[in-house]
């Protein structure tokens, strides 16, 4: 896919009427990704020291959610050409022809500016700057640049998905601390095994779309090795909040048990034979990785609830 | 697009297009109302009762 064809794909006819449903604009915001962003940002907000007014906390979470939605809409605007050739994404609003590219661009840009401005007013301008950087990172660095250029796309681009707990923390405190950096690191190291498990299942589609995902460029064996390596780095880092005393025993038990199971699934992916068993192992790891991240952050919440209670 | 155009009337929307436009308009109105409410509440929380008292 050349840059020229990508631009042509995004060009609109001189006269075009919108036939978009409201649900299409909701879909542009990637609500499932948004829900994870809101959850992790909420945990960051709640773990932060000091008192933060609940109304301002709610407003900050709305802003972070809308900012994530804006990034999703801008991502779909730019990626409409490759979304159209992948079955997983072909029914998204732009490739399906329900939303015009210009509509998505305007929608995303408006939400991006609005969410950053509102977060600055409701919380503080450091958190707003962090949200603006996150949107910029996801759209410009990941979507426009890395995604089509390098198999390290989701490793570096994963930072965008890892920022929300830091933004939540920054909204409450106005700064960054080791605890919030650890939350960032957990999501950052979780992203490669999670997405590479998916890409093992969809490598044919990525190849057809011209996306240099790791299985396409380096092969399935190397991808499996990298999944194991990143999982090996993730599990010790996930224990750090507990070992350093930032989290209690609920989190500790969650991190040890879920981490051990994640490592087992990653090991199985690496050792299992190619073909159907390999696909099954990849599907299991992908599915469990979502539960794993949720369990870790729920563990942090549980410990905080026990501490307060 | 044939349904949308008429040589003497310009663009004529189909009933389905009108319905969708109405739904979008209502959604925009609701979002704007929620935004106004959010700004109002945040202002009160941040500035307290002083937000509605004139400076002395």
Coordinates of C-alpha atoms in Angstrom, one line a residue:
Chain A
X1 CA 0.0 0.0 0.0
X2 CA 1.7 3.2 -1.1
X3 CA 1.3 6.5 0.6
X4 CA -0.4 7.9 -2.5
X5 CA -3.0 5.2 -2.6
X6 CA -3.7 5.8 1.1
X7 CA -4.3 9.4 0.4
X8 CA -6.5 8.7 -2.5
X9 CA -8.5 6.3 -0.3
X10 CA -9.1 9.1 2.2
X11 CA -10.2 11.6 -0.5
X12 CA -13.9 12.4 -0.6
X13 CA -16.2 13.0 -3.5
X14 CA -17.0 16.6 -4.2
X15 CA -20.6 16.1 -3.0
X16 CA -21.2 13.6 -0.3
X17 CA -24.0 13.3 2.2
X18 CA -23.5 11.7 5.6
X19 CA -25.6 8.6 6.2
X20 CA -24.0 7.9 9.6
X21 CA -25.9 6.7 12.5
X22 CA -25.1 7.9 16.0
X23 CA -23.8 4.4 16.7
X24 CA -21.2 4.8 14.0
X25 CA -19.6 7.8 15.8
X26 CA -19.6 5.7 19.0
X27 CA -17.9 2.9 17.1
X28 CA -15.3 5.4 15.8
X29 CA -14.2 6.0 19.4
X30 CA -13.4 2.3 19.9
X31 CA -15.5 1.8 23.0
X32 CA -13.9 -1.5 24.0
X33 CA -10.4 0.1 24.1
X34 CA -12.0 3.1 25.8
X35 CA -13.4 0.9 28.6
X36 CA -9.9 -0.4 29.4
X37 CA -8.5 3.1 29.3
X38 CA -11.2 4.4 31.7
X39 CA -10.6 1.5 34.0
X40 CA -6.8 1.8 34.2
X41 CA -7.1 5.6 34.5
X42 CA -9.6 5.2 37.3
X43 CA -7.1 3.0 39.1
X44 CA -4.3 5.5 38.6
X45 CA -6.6 8.3 39.9
X46 CA -7.7 6.3 43.0
X47 CA -4.2 5.1 44.0
X48 CA -2.8 8.7 43.9
X49 CA -2.1 10.1 47.3
X50 CA -4.1 13.0 48.8
X51 CA -7.7 14.0 48.4
X52 CA -9.2 14.7 44.9
X53 CA -12.8 15.8 44.7
X54 CA -14.9 13.0 43.3
X55 CA -16.7 15.3 40.9
X56 CA -13.4 16.5 39.5
X57 CA -12.2 12.9 39.4
X58 CA -15.3 12.0 37.4
X59 CA -14.7 14.9 35.0
X60 CA -11.1 13.9 34.6
X61 CA -12.1 10.3 33.7
X62 CA -14.7 11.6 31.2
X63 CA -11.9 13.7 29.6
X64 CA -9.5 10.8 29.5
X65 CA -12.2 8.6 27.9
X66 CA -13.1 11.2 25.3
X67 CA -9.4 11.8 24.6
X68 CA -8.9 8.0 24.0
X69 CA -12.0 8.1 21.8
X70 CA -10.6 11.0 19.8
X71 CA -7.4 9.0 19.2
X72 CA -9.4 6.0 18.1
X73 CA -11.4 8.1 15.6
X74 CA -8.3 9.7 14.2
X75 CA -6.7 6.2 13.9
X76 CA -9.7 4.9 12.0
X77 CA -9.6 8.0 9.7
X78 CA -6.0 7.4 8.8
X79 CA -6.2 3.6 8.7
X80 CA -9.4 3.4 6.6
X81 CA -7.4 2.0 3.6
X82 CA -5.9 -0.9 5.5
X83 CA -9.0 -1.5 7.6
X84 CA -10.9 -2.1 4.3
X85 CA -8.7 -5.1 3.4
X86 CA -8.8 -6.9 6.8
X87 CA -11.9 -8.9 7.7
X88 CA -11.6 -7.9 11.4
X89 CA -11.9 -4.2 10.6
X90 CA -13.7 -4.1 7.2
X91 CA -17.0 -3.4 8.9
X92 CA -15.7 -0.3 10.7
X93 CA -17.7 2.9 9.9
X94 CA -15.3 4.4 7.3
X95 CA -14.5 1.3 5.2
X96 CA -18.1 0.3 5.3
X97 CA -19.0 3.7 3.8
X98 CA -21.3 4.8 6.7
X99 CA -19.0 7.6 7.9
X100 CA -17.1 9.9 5.5
X101 CA -13.4 10.2 6.2
X102 CA -13.7 14.0 6.7
X103 CA -16.4 13.5 9.3
X104 CA -14.2 11.1 11.2
X105 CA -11.3 13.6 11.0
X106 CA -13.4 16.5 12.2
X107 CA -15.0 14.4 14.9
X108 CA -11.6 13.1 16.2
X109 CA -9.9 16.5 16.1
X110 CA -12.8 18.2 17.9
X111 CA -12.9 15.7 20.6
X112 CA -9.1 15.7 21.0
X113 CA -8.9 19.5 21.5
X114 CA -12.1 19.5 23.7
X115 CA -10.9 16.7 26.0
X116 CA -7.5 18.2 26.5
X117 CA -8.9 21.7 27.2
X118 CA -11.5 20.3 29.6
X119 CA -9.0 18.2 31.5
X120 CA -6.8 21.2 31.9
X121 CA -9.7 23.2 33.4
X122 CA -11.1 20.4 35.5
X123 CA -7.8 18.9 36.9
X124 CA -4.5 20.5 35.9
X125 CA -2.5 21.4 32.8
X126 CA 0.2 18.8 33.4
X127 CA -2.4 16.0 33.1
X128 CA -3.9 17.8 30.1
X129 CA -0.4 17.9 28.4
X130 CA 0.1 14.2 29.1
X131 CA -3.3 13.5 27.5
X132 CA -2.4 15.6 24.5
X133 CA 0.9 13.8 24.2
X134 CA -0.8 10.4 24.4
X135 CA -3.2 11.3 21.6
X136 CA -0.3 12.7 19.5
X137 CA 1.7 9.6 20.2
X138 CA -1.1 7.2 19.2
X139 CA -2.1 9.1 16.1
X140 CA 1.2 10.5 14.7
X141 CA 3.9 8.2 16.1
X142 CA 2.0 4.9 16.1
X143 CA -0.7 5.2 13.4
X144 CA 1.0 7.4 10.8
X145 CA 4.6 6.4 11.3
X146 CA 5.4 3.1 13.1
X147 CA 2.4 0.9 12.2
X148 CA 3.3 0.7 8.5
X149 CA 7.1 1.0 9.0
X150 CA 8.4 -1.5 11.5
X151 CA 7.6 -4.7 13.3
X152 CA 8.3 -2.9 16.5
X153 CA 5.2 -0.8 15.9
X154 CA 3.1 -2.2 18.8
X155 CA 6.1 -2.3 21.1
X156 CA 6.8 1.5 20.9
X157 CA 3.2 2.4 20.1
X158 CA 2.0 0.4 23.1
X159 CA 3.2 3.4 25.2
X160 CA 0.1 5.3 24.1
X161 CA -2.1 2.6 25.7
X162 CA 0.1 2.6 28.8
X163 CA -0.3 6.3 29.6
X164 CA -3.9 6.4 31.0
X165 CA -3.1 5.4 34.6
X166 CA -0.3 8.0 34.6
X167 CA -2.8 10.6 33.3
X168 CA -5.2 9.6 36.1
X169 CA -2.5 9.8 38.7
X170 CA -1.3 13.2 37.2
X171 CA -4.9 14.5 37.3
X172 CA -5.0 13.9 41.0
X173 CA -1.5 14.9 42.0
X174 CA -0.3 17.2 39.2
X175 CA 2.8 15.0 38.7
X176 CA 4.4 11.7 38.1
X177 CA 5.7 9.2 40.7
X178 CA 7.3 5.8 40.7
X179 CA 4.0 4.1 41.4
X180 CA 2.4 5.6 38.3
X181 CA 5.5 4.7 36.2
X182 CA 5.1 1.1 37.4
X183 CA 1.5 1.1 36.2
X184 CA 2.7 2.5 32.9
X185 CA 5.4 -0.2 32.6
X186 CA 2.9 -3.1 33.3
X187 CA 0.7 -2.1 30.4
X188 CA 3.7 -1.2 28.2
X189 CA 5.2 -4.7 28.7
X190 CA 1.8 -6.4 28.5
X191 CA 1.0 -4.9 25.0
X192 CA 3.5 -6.9 22.9
X193 CA 2.5 -10.4 24.1
X194 CA -1.2 -9.4 23.8
X195 CA -1.0 -8.1 20.3
X196 CA 1.5 -10.6 19.0
X197 CA -0.8 -13.4 20.1
X198 CA -3.5 -11.8 18.0
X199 CA -1.2 -11.2 15.1
X200 CA -0.2 -14.9 15.1
X201 CA -3.9 -15.6 14.3
X202 CA -4.2 -12.8 11.8
X203 CA -0.8 -12.8 10.1
X204 CA -2.2 -13.5 6.7
X205 CA -4.5 -10.5 6.9
X206 CA -1.7 -8.2 8.1
X207 CA 0.5 -9.4 5.2
X208 CA -2.3 -8.7 2.7
X209 CA -2.7 -5.2 4.2
X210 CA 1.0 -4.6 4.0
X211 CA 1.4 -4.1 7.8
X212 CA 4.9 -5.3 8.9
X213 CA 3.7 -7.2 12.0
X214 CA 6.3 -9.4 13.6
X215 CA 5.0 -12.7 12.3
X216 CA 4.9 -11.3 8.8
X217 CA 8.4 -9.9 8.9
X218 CA 10.3 -12.2 11.3
X219 CA 8.2 -15.3 11.2
X220 CA 6.0 -17.2 13.7
X221 CA 8.9 -18.8 15.6
X222 CA 10.6 -15.5 16.3
X223 CA 7.2 -14.0 17.3
X224 CA 6.6 -16.8 19.8
X225 CA 10.1 -16.3 21.2
X226 CA 9.4 -12.5 21.6
X227 CA 6.1 -13.3 23.3
X228 CA 7.9 -15.4 25.8
X229 CA 10.6 -12.8 26.4
X230 CA 8.2 -10.0 27.0
X231 CA 6.1 -12.1 29.3
X232 CA 9.3 -13.0 31.1
X233 CA 9.9 -9.3 31.6
X234 CA 6.2 -8.4 32.4
X235 CA 5.7 -10.9 35.3
X236 CA 8.6 -9.6 37.5
X237 CA 7.6 -6.0 36.8
X238 CA 4.0 -6.8 37.7
X239 CA 5.2 -8.0 41.1
X240 CA 7.1 -4.7 41.8
X241 CA 4.1 -2.7 43.2
X242 CA 3.6 -5.5 45.8
X243 CA 7.3 -6.0 46.5
X244 CA 7.9 -2.3 46.9
X245 CA 5.0 -2.0 49.3
X246 CA 2.7 0.1 47.0
X247 CA 0.1 -2.7 46.9
X248 CA -1.2 -5.3 49.4
X249 CA -1.7 -9.0 49.6
X250 CA -4.7 -9.1 47.2
X251 CA -2.7 -7.6 44.4
X252 CA 0.3 -9.8 45.4
X253 CA -1.7 -13.0 45.1
X254 CA -3.3 -11.8 41.8
X255 CA 0.0 -10.9 40.3
X256 CA 1.7 -14.2 41.3
X257 CA -1.1 -16.5 40.3
X258 CA -2.2 -14.7 37.1
X259 CA 1.4 -14.0 36.1
X260 CA 2.3 -17.7 36.5
X261 CA -0.6 -18.7 34.3
X262 CA 0.3 -16.1 31.7
X263 CA 3.9 -17.4 31.7
X264 CA 2.6 -20.9 31.3
X265 CA 0.4 -19.9 28.3
X266 CA 3.4 -18.0 26.7
X267 CA 5.6 -21.1 27.3
X268 CA 2.9 -23.3 25.6
X269 CA 2.8 -21.0 22.6
X270 CA 6.6 -21.4 22.2
X271 CA 6.7 -25.1 22.6
X272 CA 3.5 -26.3 20.9
X273 CA 3.5 -27.6 17.3
X274 CA 2.5 -25.4 14.4
X275 CA -1.0 -25.6 13.0
X276 CA -4.2 -26.0 15.0
X277 CA -2.5 -26.4 18.5
X278 CA -0.5 -23.3 17.9
X279 CA -3.6 -21.3 16.9
X280 CA -5.4 -22.5 20.0
X281 CA -2.5 -21.6 22.2
X282 CA -2.4 -18.1 20.7
X283 CA -6.1 -17.7 21.1
X284 CA -5.9 -18.7 24.8
X285 CA -3.0 -16.3 25.5
X286 CA -4.8 -13.4 23.7
X287 CA -8.0 -14.1 25.7
X288 CA -6.3 -14.6 29.0
X289 CA -4.1 -11.5 28.6
X290 CA -7.1 -9.2 28.7
X291 CA -8.3 -10.9 31.9
X292 CA -4.8 -10.7 33.3
X293 CA -4.5 -6.9 32.9
X294 CA -8.0 -6.5 34.3
X295 CA -7.2 -8.8 37.3
X296 CA -4.0 -6.8 38.1
X297 CA -5.7 -3.5 38.2
X298 CA -8.7 -4.9 40.0
X299 CA -6.3 -6.3 42.6
X300 CA -4.9 -2.8 43.1
X301 CA -8.4 -1.5 43.5
X302 CA -9.3 -4.2 46.0
X303 CA -6.2 -3.4 48.1
X304 CA -7.1 0.3 48.2
X305 CA -10.6 -0.6 49.2
X306 CA -9.3 -2.8 52.0
X307 CA -6.9 0.0 53.1
X308 CA -9.7 2.6 53.2
X309 CA -12.3 0.2 54.7
Chain B
X1 CA -27.0 9.3 -4.9
X2 CA -29.8 9.4 -7.5
X3 CA -32.4 9.8 -4.8
X4 CA -30.6 12.7 -3.3
X5 CA -30.5 14.8 -6.4
X6 CA -33.1 16.6 -8.4
X7 CA -32.3 19.0 -11.2
X8 CA -34.6 21.7 -10.0
X9 CA -34.8 21.1 -6.2
X10 CA -31.1 20.6 -5.5
X11 CA -30.4 17.9 -3.0
X12 CA -33.4 16.1 -1.6
X13 CA -32.7 13.8 1.3
X14 CA -34.4 10.4 1.5
X15 CA -36.6 9.7 4.6
X16 CA -33.8 7.4 5.9
X17 CA -31.2 10.2 5.6
X18 CA -33.6 12.6 7.3
X19 CA -34.1 10.2 10.2
X20 CA -30.4 9.7 10.6
X21 CA -29.7 13.4 10.5
X22 CA -32.3 14.0 13.2
X23 CA -30.8 11.3 15.4
X24 CA -27.3 12.9 14.9
X25 CA -28.7 16.4 15.8
X26 CA -30.4 15.1 18.9
X27 CA -27.1 13.3 20.0
X28 CA -25.2 16.5 19.4
X29 CA -27.7 18.5 21.5
X30 CA -27.5 16.0 24.4
X31 CA -23.7 16.0 24.3
X32 CA -23.6 19.8 24.4
X33 CA -26.1 19.9 27.2
X34 CA -24.0 17.4 29.2
X35 CA -20.9 19.5 28.4
X36 CA -22.6 22.7 29.7
X37 CA -23.6 20.8 32.9
X38 CA -20.1 19.4 33.4
X39 CA -18.5 22.8 33.0
X40 CA -21.0 24.3 35.4
X41 CA -20.5 21.7 38.1
X42 CA -16.7 21.7 37.7
X43 CA -16.7 25.5 38.0
X44 CA -18.8 25.4 41.2
X45 CA -16.5 22.6 42.7
X46 CA -13.3 24.4 41.8
X47 CA -14.3 27.9 42.7
X48 CA -16.9 27.2 45.4
X49 CA -19.7 29.6 46.1
X50 CA -17.3 32.5 45.2
X51 CA -18.0 31.6 41.5
X52 CA -21.3 33.3 41.7
X53 CA -20.4 36.1 44.0
X54 CA -19.2 39.4 42.5
X55 CA -15.6 40.5 43.5
X56 CA -15.4 43.1 46.2

